[in-house]
Amino acid sequence: EDKVVQSPLSLVVHEGDTVTLNCSYEVTNFRSLLWYKQEKKAPTFLFMLTSSGIEKKSGRLSSILDKKELFSILNITATQTGDSAVYLCTPNTGNQFYFGTGTSLTVIP
Amino acid sequence: GAVVSQHPSRVICKSGTSVKIECRSLDFQATTMFWYRQFPKQSLMLMATSNEGSKATYEQGVEKDKFLINHASLTLSTLTVTSAHPEDSSFYICSARYGGNQPQHFGDGTRLSIL
């Protein structure tokens, strides 16, 4: 059965800390791995990863994929209170997106 | 770019009412649209996938006669919750994408409360 496991489930850090969020997946017909940030409304797109070992970066956020180990990480450096959200990873198989329960990040001032 | 508009954002209505939710891709043509349901503190649960001009594919356990999906054009999909009951109260989110290798982009969601 296809699945997505994210860890940790929740995380509380202080502003300025660096965090690493983990995502492991097990799906058939894998095409890409996507990261989303969900605050109070619907998820907003962060990254799409298709190749192993190539880091994608956007400001203080970066992400990388390991297709051999079926794993991805999302790093956030110098965290700010605005980074508080649930971070979701989802592998795309073309026809379906499987969502994990996400990692809930709380950044304390 | 890649803006998805979902309307309405909030619905409160009596049990037995049918509710229609619209999902529009504003600046791209959505070959595929997805409908999700999310309960508090839980992840997104895919309800159905719809491709323009064809019938929606429903996930196991989702009643297609209860949740009617229409994807009549490349920019519009609708979800109608027929004869809604309190247990249908939830956060419904649509997403859209262009092409199988593209990310999906989400609407802002509709919070449905059935009294």
PDB file of C-alpha atoms in Angstrom:
ATOM      1  CA  GLU A   1       0.000   0.000   0.000  1.00  0.00           C
ATOM      2  CA  ASP A   2       1.300   3.432  -0.904  1.00  0.00           C
ATOM      3  CA  LYS A   3       2.221   5.594   2.024  1.00  0.00           C
ATOM      4  CA  VAL A   4       3.888   8.760   3.206  1.00  0.00           C
ATOM      5  CA  VAL A   5       5.473   9.185   6.626  1.00  0.00           C
ATOM      6  CA  GLN A   6       6.593  12.536   7.937  1.00  0.00           C
ATOM      7  CA  SER A   7       8.641  13.216  11.024  1.00  0.00           C
ATOM      8  CA  PRO A   8       8.617  14.718  13.490  1.00  0.00           C
ATOM      9  CA  LEU A   9       4.865  15.081  13.829  1.00  0.00           C
ATOM     10  CA  SER A  10       5.319  18.365  15.621  1.00  0.00           C
ATOM     11  CA  LEU A  11       8.170  20.658  16.477  1.00  0.00           C
ATOM     12  CA  VAL A  12       8.496  23.753  18.645  1.00  0.00           C
ATOM     13  CA  VAL A  13      11.564  25.937  18.167  1.00  0.00           C
ATOM     14  CA  HIS A  14      12.725  29.454  18.917  1.00  0.00           C
ATOM     15  CA  GLU A  15      13.178  32.119  16.303  1.00  0.00           C
ATOM     16  CA  GLY A  16      16.550  31.812  14.660  1.00  0.00           C
ATOM     17  CA  ASP A  17      16.763  28.041  15.030  1.00  0.00           C
ATOM     18  CA  THR A  18      17.298  25.760  12.048  1.00  0.00           C
ATOM     19  CA  VAL A  19      14.910  22.863  11.506  1.00  0.00           C
ATOM     20  CA  THR A  20      14.929  19.751   9.344  1.00  0.00           C
ATOM     21  CA  LEU A  21      11.695  18.084   8.386  1.00  0.00           C
ATOM     22  CA  ASN A  22      11.690  14.535   7.097  1.00  0.00           C
ATOM     23  CA  CYS A  23       9.553  12.748   4.560  1.00  0.00           C
ATOM     24  CA  SER A  24       9.743   9.101   3.573  1.00  0.00           C
ATOM     25  CA  TYR A  25       7.505   7.642   0.945  1.00  0.00           C
ATOM     26  CA  GLU A  26       6.661   4.376  -0.655  1.00  0.00           C
ATOM     27  CA  VAL A  27       4.624   4.627  -3.837  1.00  0.00           C
ATOM     28  CA  THR A  28       4.499   3.034  -7.244  1.00  0.00           C
ATOM     29  CA  ASN A  29       5.048   5.038 -10.413  1.00  0.00           C
ATOM     30  CA  PHE A  30       6.846   7.831  -8.601  1.00  0.00           C
ATOM     31  CA  ARG A  31       7.254  11.023 -10.638  1.00  0.00           C
ATOM     32  CA  SER A  32       8.126  13.775  -8.207  1.00  0.00           C
ATOM     33  CA  LEU A  33       8.031  14.809  -4.567  1.00  0.00           C
ATOM     34  CA  LEU A  34       6.317  18.024  -3.573  1.00  0.00           C
ATOM     35  CA  TRP A  35       6.440  20.095  -0.417  1.00  0.00           C
ATOM     36  CA  TYR A  36       3.618  22.367   0.694  1.00  0.00           C
ATOM     37  CA  LYS A  37       3.081  24.762   3.575  1.00  0.00           C
ATOM     38  CA  GLN A  38      -0.364  24.902   5.143  1.00  0.00           C
ATOM     39  CA  GLU A  39      -1.311  27.686   7.484  1.00  0.00           C
ATOM     40  CA  LYS A  40      -4.939  28.365   8.243  1.00  0.00           C
ATOM     41  CA  LYS A  41      -6.251  27.782   4.762  1.00  0.00           C
ATOM     42  CA  ALA A  42      -5.214  25.529   1.928  1.00  0.00           C
ATOM     43  CA  PRO A  43      -1.626  24.442   1.211  1.00  0.00           C
ATOM     44  CA  THR A  44       0.730  26.645  -0.720  1.00  0.00           C
ATOM     45  CA  PHE A  45       3.318  25.140  -3.001  1.00  0.00           C
ATOM     46  CA  LEU A  46       6.969  25.241  -1.937  1.00  0.00           C
ATOM     47  CA  PHE A  47       9.058  22.825  -3.989  1.00  0.00           C
ATOM     48  CA  MET A  48       8.850  20.094  -6.560  1.00  0.00           C
ATOM     49  CA  LEU A  49      11.736  17.623  -6.638  1.00  0.00           C
ATOM     50  CA  THR A  50      12.265  15.171  -9.439  1.00  0.00           C
ATOM     51  CA  SER A  51      15.973  14.292  -9.313  1.00  0.00           C
ATOM     52  CA  SER A  52      18.088  12.911  -6.502  1.00  0.00           C
ATOM     53  CA  GLY A  53      20.763  15.040  -4.935  1.00  0.00           C
ATOM     54  CA  ILE A  54      19.808  18.355  -6.491  1.00  0.00           C
ATOM     55  CA  GLU A  55      18.970  20.889  -3.812  1.00  0.00           C
ATOM     56  CA  LYS A  56      16.180  23.336  -4.451  1.00  0.00           C
ATOM     57  CA  LYS A  57      16.386  26.589  -2.561  1.00  0.00           C
ATOM     58  CA  SER A  58      14.047  29.473  -1.923  1.00  0.00           C
ATOM     59  CA  GLY A  59      15.259  32.019   0.577  1.00  0.00           C
ATOM     60  CA  ARG A  60      15.702  30.300   3.924  1.00  0.00           C
ATOM     61  CA  LEU A  61      14.022  27.119   2.730  1.00  0.00           C
ATOM     62  CA  SER A  62      15.738  24.322   0.891  1.00  0.00           C
ATOM     63  CA  SER A  63      14.883  20.761   0.026  1.00  0.00           C
ATOM     64  CA  ILE A  64      16.538  17.708  -1.413  1.00  0.00           C
ATOM     65  CA  LEU A  65      15.425  14.289  -2.585  1.00  0.00           C
ATOM     66  CA  ASP A  66      16.992  10.846  -2.339  1.00  0.00           C
ATOM     67  CA  LYS A  67      15.151   8.568  -4.753  1.00  0.00           C
ATOM     68  CA  LYS A  68      17.199   5.560  -3.786  1.00  0.00           C
ATOM     69  CA  GLU A  69      16.284   5.842  -0.106  1.00  0.00           C
ATOM     70  CA  LEU A  70      12.784   7.174  -0.923  1.00  0.00           C
ATOM     71  CA  PHE A  71      13.387  10.149   1.307  1.00  0.00           C
ATOM     72  CA  SER A  72      13.293  13.908   1.244  1.00  0.00           C
ATOM     73  CA  ILE A  73      14.132  16.647   3.709  1.00  0.00           C
ATOM     74  CA  LEU A  74      13.020  20.221   4.019  1.00  0.00           C
ATOM     75  CA  ASN A  75      15.359  22.600   5.804  1.00  0.00           C
ATOM     76  CA  ILE A  76      14.430  25.968   7.206  1.00  0.00           C
ATOM     77  CA  THR A  77      17.240  28.150   8.480  1.00  0.00           C
ATOM     78  CA  ALA A  78      16.920  31.176  10.784  1.00  0.00           C
ATOM     79  CA  THR A  79      13.292  30.370  11.460  1.00  0.00           C
ATOM     80  CA  GLN A  80      10.771  33.151  11.938  1.00  0.00           C
ATOM     81  CA  THR A  81       7.323  33.145  13.544  1.00  0.00           C
ATOM     82  CA  GLY A  82       5.827  33.333  10.062  1.00  0.00           C
ATOM     83  CA  ASP A  83       7.244  29.886   9.365  1.00  0.00           C
ATOM     84  CA  SER A  84       4.771  28.406  11.854  1.00  0.00           C
ATOM     85  CA  ALA A  85       2.583  26.068   9.825  1.00  0.00           C
ATOM     86  CA  VAL A  86       2.000  22.460   8.906  1.00  0.00           C
ATOM     87  CA  TYR A  87       4.436  21.267   6.263  1.00  0.00           C
ATOM     88  CA  LEU A  88       3.182  18.548   3.959  1.00  0.00           C
ATOM     89  CA  CYS A  89       5.101  16.370   1.587  1.00  0.00           C
ATOM     90  CA  THR A  90       3.434  14.426  -1.168  1.00  0.00           C
ATOM     91  CA  PRO A  91       4.765  12.087  -3.829  1.00  0.00           C
ATOM     92  CA  ASN A  92       3.189  12.525  -7.234  1.00  0.00           C
ATOM     93  CA  THR A  93       2.468   9.351  -9.173  1.00  0.00           C
ATOM     94  CA  GLY A  94       0.832  11.135 -12.072  1.00  0.00           C
ATOM     95  CA  ASN A  95      -2.689  10.178 -11.184  1.00  0.00           C
ATOM     96  CA  GLN A  96      -2.596  10.663  -7.478  1.00  0.00           C
ATOM     97  CA  PHE A  97      -1.016  12.666  -4.718  1.00  0.00           C
ATOM     98  CA  TYR A  98      -0.596  10.987  -1.357  1.00  0.00           C
ATOM     99  CA  PHE A  99      -0.402  13.281   1.645  1.00  0.00           C
ATOM    100  CA  GLY A 100       1.180  12.485   4.964  1.00  0.00           C
ATOM    101  CA  THR A 101      -0.138  13.914   8.212  1.00  0.00           C
ATOM    102  CA  GLY A 102       2.452  16.650   7.982  1.00  0.00           C
ATOM    103  CA  THR A 103       4.863  18.201  10.451  1.00  0.00           C
ATOM    104  CA  SER A 104       3.417  20.948  12.592  1.00  0.00           C
ATOM    105  CA  LEU A 105       6.077  23.602  13.169  1.00  0.00           C
ATOM    106  CA  THR A 106       5.673  26.271  15.817  1.00  0.00           C
ATOM    107  CA  VAL A 107       8.257  29.034  15.998  1.00  0.00           C
ATOM    108  CA  ILE A 108       8.297  30.929  19.290  1.00  0.00           C
ATOM    109  CA  PRO A 109       9.515  34.542  19.331  1.00  0.00           C
TER     110      PRO A 109
ATOM    111  CA  GLY B   1       0.882  32.592 -11.706  1.00  0.00           C
ATOM    112  CA  ALA B   2      -0.993  29.345 -10.958  1.00  0.00           C
ATOM    113  CA  VAL B   3      -3.870  30.849  -9.033  1.00  0.00           C
ATOM    114  CA  VAL B   4      -6.821  28.714  -8.027  1.00  0.00           C
ATOM    115  CA  SER B   5      -9.967  30.363  -6.750  1.00  0.00           C
ATOM    116  CA  GLN B   6     -12.458  28.474  -4.623  1.00  0.00           C
ATOM    117  CA  HIS B   7     -15.882  29.787  -3.730  1.00  0.00           C
ATOM    118  CA  PRO B   8     -17.575  30.103  -1.323  1.00  0.00           C
ATOM    119  CA  SER B   9     -15.065  30.185   1.499  1.00  0.00           C
ATOM    120  CA  ARG B  10     -17.654  29.497   4.172  1.00  0.00           C
ATOM    121  CA  VAL B  11     -21.067  27.867   4.139  1.00  0.00           C
ATOM    122  CA  ILE B  12     -23.463  27.375   7.013  1.00  0.00           C
ATOM    123  CA  CYS B  13     -26.734  25.692   6.187  1.00  0.00           C
ATOM    124  CA  LYS B  14     -29.428  23.398   7.446  1.00  0.00           C
ATOM    125  CA  SER B  15     -29.401  19.649   7.177  1.00  0.00           C
ATOM    126  CA  GLY B  16     -30.879  18.424   3.901  1.00  0.00           C
ATOM    127  CA  THR B  17     -29.590  21.335   1.849  1.00  0.00           C
ATOM    128  CA  SER B  18     -27.438  20.757  -1.227  1.00  0.00           C
ATOM    129  CA  VAL B  19     -24.282  22.843  -1.378  1.00  0.00           C
ATOM    130  CA  LYS B  20     -22.269  23.680  -4.479  1.00  0.00           C
ATOM    131  CA  ILE B  21     -18.591  24.598  -4.306  1.00  0.00           C
ATOM    132  CA  GLU B  22     -16.769  26.062  -7.283  1.00  0.00           C
ATOM    133  CA  CYS B  23     -13.103  25.721  -8.112  1.00  0.00           C
ATOM    134  CA  ARG B  24     -11.558  27.833 -10.859  1.00  0.00           C
ATOM    135  CA  SER B  25      -8.057  27.990 -12.263  1.00  0.00           C
ATOM    136  CA  LEU B  26      -7.619  31.672 -13.059  1.00  0.00           C
ATOM    137  CA  ASP B  27      -4.446  31.837 -15.119  1.00  0.00           C
ATOM    138  CA  PHE B  28      -3.897  28.333 -16.451  1.00  0.00           C
ATOM    139  CA  GLN B  29      -5.844  25.490 -17.959  1.00  0.00           C
ATOM    140  CA  ALA B  30      -6.365  22.698 -15.492  1.00  0.00           C
ATOM    141  CA  THR B  31      -6.339  19.314 -17.160  1.00  0.00           C
ATOM    142  CA  THR B  32      -6.922  17.714 -13.790  1.00  0.00           C
ATOM    143  CA  MET B  33      -8.649  18.933 -10.673  1.00  0.00           C
ATOM    144  CA  PHE B  34      -8.703  17.254  -7.288  1.00  0.00           C
ATOM    145  CA  TRP B  35     -11.145  17.492  -4.424  1.00  0.00           C
ATOM    146  CA  TYR B  36     -10.017  16.921  -0.865  1.00  0.00           C
ATOM    147  CA  ARG B  37     -11.605  16.847   2.508  1.00  0.00           C
ATOM    148  CA  GLN B  38      -9.771  17.733   5.689  1.00  0.00           C
ATOM    149  CA  PHE B  39     -10.878  17.204   9.263  1.00  0.00           C
ATOM    150  CA  PRO B  40      -9.308  19.199  12.112  1.00  0.00           C
ATOM    151  CA  LYS B  41      -5.692  18.311  12.763  1.00  0.00           C
ATOM    152  CA  GLN B  42      -5.748  15.664  10.061  1.00  0.00           C
ATOM    153  CA  SER B  43      -4.175  15.518   6.659  1.00  0.00           C
ATOM    154  CA  LEU B  44      -5.830  16.028   3.337  1.00  0.00           C
ATOM    155  CA  MET B  45      -7.975  13.119   2.227  1.00  0.00           C
ATOM    156  CA  LEU B  46      -8.417  12.827  -1.521  1.00  0.00           C
ATOM    157  CA  MET B  47     -12.069  12.420  -2.440  1.00  0.00           C
ATOM    158  CA  ALA B  48     -11.960  12.392  -6.204  1.00  0.00           C
ATOM    159  CA  THR B  49      -9.938  13.258  -9.260  1.00  0.00           C
ATOM    160  CA  SER B  50     -11.565  14.825 -12.264  1.00  0.00           C
ATOM    161  CA  ASN B  51     -10.313  15.368 -15.778  1.00  0.00           C
ATOM    162  CA  GLU B  52     -11.991  17.864 -18.035  1.00  0.00           C
ATOM    163  CA  GLY B  53     -14.797  16.350 -20.042  1.00  0.00           C
ATOM    164  CA  SER B  54     -14.824  12.983 -18.330  1.00  0.00           C
ATOM    165  CA  LYS B  55     -16.369  11.451 -15.247  1.00  0.00           C
ATOM    166  CA  ALA B  56     -14.617  11.892 -11.948  1.00  0.00           C
ATOM    167  CA  THR B  57     -12.709   9.038 -10.352  1.00  0.00           C
ATOM    168  CA  TYR B  58     -13.768   8.642  -6.746  1.00  0.00           C
ATOM    169  CA  GLU B  59     -11.639   7.261  -3.939  1.00  0.00           C
ATOM    170  CA  GLN B  60     -12.808   4.209  -2.100  1.00  0.00           C
ATOM    171  CA  GLY B  61     -15.475   5.032   0.442  1.00  0.00           C
ATOM    172  CA  VAL B  62     -16.558   8.277  -1.204  1.00  0.00           C
ATOM    173  CA  GLU B  63     -20.159   8.174  -2.388  1.00  0.00           C
ATOM    174  CA  LYS B  64     -20.356   9.516  -5.900  1.00  0.00           C
ATOM    175  CA  ASP B  65     -24.089  10.144  -5.614  1.00  0.00           C
ATOM    176  CA  LYS B  66     -23.489  12.170  -2.498  1.00  0.00           C
ATOM    177  CA  PHE B  67     -20.579  14.202  -3.802  1.00  0.00           C
ATOM    178  CA  LEU B  68     -21.318  15.182  -7.387  1.00  0.00           C
ATOM    179  CA  ILE B  69     -18.342  16.462  -9.329  1.00  0.00           C
ATOM    180  CA  ASN B  70     -18.540  18.253 -12.632  1.00  0.00           C
ATOM    181  CA  HIS B  71     -15.473  19.344 -14.596  1.00  0.00           C
ATOM    182  CA  ALA B  72     -17.139  20.989 -17.550  1.00  0.00           C
ATOM    183  CA  SER B  73     -14.242  23.141 -18.728  1.00  0.00           C
ATOM    184  CA  LEU B  74     -10.490  23.451 -18.371  1.00  0.00           C
ATOM    185  CA  THR B  75     -10.910  26.176 -15.790  1.00  0.00           C
ATOM    186  CA  LEU B  76     -13.886  25.109 -13.713  1.00  0.00           C
ATOM    187  CA  SER B  77     -14.826  22.167 -11.550  1.00  0.00           C
ATOM    188  CA  THR B  78     -17.715  22.010  -9.123  1.00  0.00           C
ATOM    189  CA  LEU B  79     -18.420  19.803  -6.141  1.00  0.00           C
ATOM    190  CA  THR B  80     -22.019  19.497  -5.005  1.00  0.00           C
ATOM    191  CA  VAL B  81     -22.693  17.982  -1.614  1.00  0.00           C
ATOM    192  CA  THR B  82     -26.223  16.679  -2.001  1.00  0.00           C
ATOM    193  CA  SER B  83     -28.641  16.554   0.919  1.00  0.00           C
ATOM    194  CA  ALA B  84     -25.873  17.523   3.326  1.00  0.00           C
ATOM    195  CA  HIS B  85     -25.956  16.274   6.909  1.00  0.00           C
ATOM    196  CA  PRO B  86     -23.956  17.337   9.982  1.00  0.00           C
ATOM    197  CA  GLU B  87     -21.414  14.573   9.390  1.00  0.00           C
ATOM    198  CA  ASP B  88     -20.572  16.231   6.058  1.00  0.00           C
ATOM    199  CA  SER B  89     -19.296  19.265   7.924  1.00  0.00           C
ATOM    200  CA  SER B  90     -15.635  19.636   7.038  1.00  0.00           C
ATOM    201  CA  PHE B  91     -13.047  21.701   5.194  1.00  0.00           C
ATOM    202  CA  TYR B  92     -13.227  20.997   1.471  1.00  0.00           C
ATOM    203  CA  ILE B  93     -10.258  21.950  -0.688  1.00  0.00           C
ATOM    204  CA  CYS B  94      -9.832  21.799  -4.429  1.00  0.00           C
ATOM    205  CA  SER B  95      -6.620  21.816  -6.374  1.00  0.00           C
ATOM    206  CA  ALA B  96      -5.738  22.032 -10.025  1.00  0.00           C
ATOM    207  CA  ARG B  97      -2.775  21.292 -12.208  1.00  0.00           C
ATOM    208  CA  TYR B  98      -1.762  21.400 -15.826  1.00  0.00           C
ATOM    209  CA  GLY B  99      -0.121  18.170 -16.904  1.00  0.00           C
ATOM    210  CA  GLY B 100       0.814  15.033 -15.033  1.00  0.00           C
ATOM    211  CA  ASN B 101       4.262  16.240 -14.020  1.00  0.00           C
ATOM    212  CA  GLN B 102       3.177  19.601 -12.706  1.00  0.00           C
ATOM    213  CA  PRO B 103       2.501  20.477  -9.075  1.00  0.00           C
ATOM    214  CA  GLN B 104      -1.057  20.953  -8.009  1.00  0.00           C
ATOM    215  CA  HIS B 105      -2.118  24.368  -6.795  1.00  0.00           C
ATOM    216  CA  PHE B 106      -4.759  24.712  -4.139  1.00  0.00           C
ATOM    217  CA  GLY B 107      -7.758  26.916  -3.665  1.00  0.00           C
ATOM    218  CA  ASP B 108      -8.303  28.523  -0.283  1.00  0.00           C
ATOM    219  CA  GLY B 109     -10.815  25.894   0.763  1.00  0.00           C
ATOM    220  CA  THR B 110     -14.460  25.943   1.784  1.00  0.00           C
ATOM    221  CA  ARG B 111     -15.460  25.449   5.384  1.00  0.00           C
ATOM    222  CA  LEU B 112     -18.824  23.713   5.379  1.00  0.00           C
ATOM    223  CA  SER B 113     -20.960  23.604   8.504  1.00  0.00           C
ATOM    224  CA  ILE B 114     -24.225  21.714   8.417  1.00  0.00           C
ATOM    225  CA  LEU B 115     -26.544  22.427  11.314  1.00  0.00           C
TER     226      LEU B 115
END
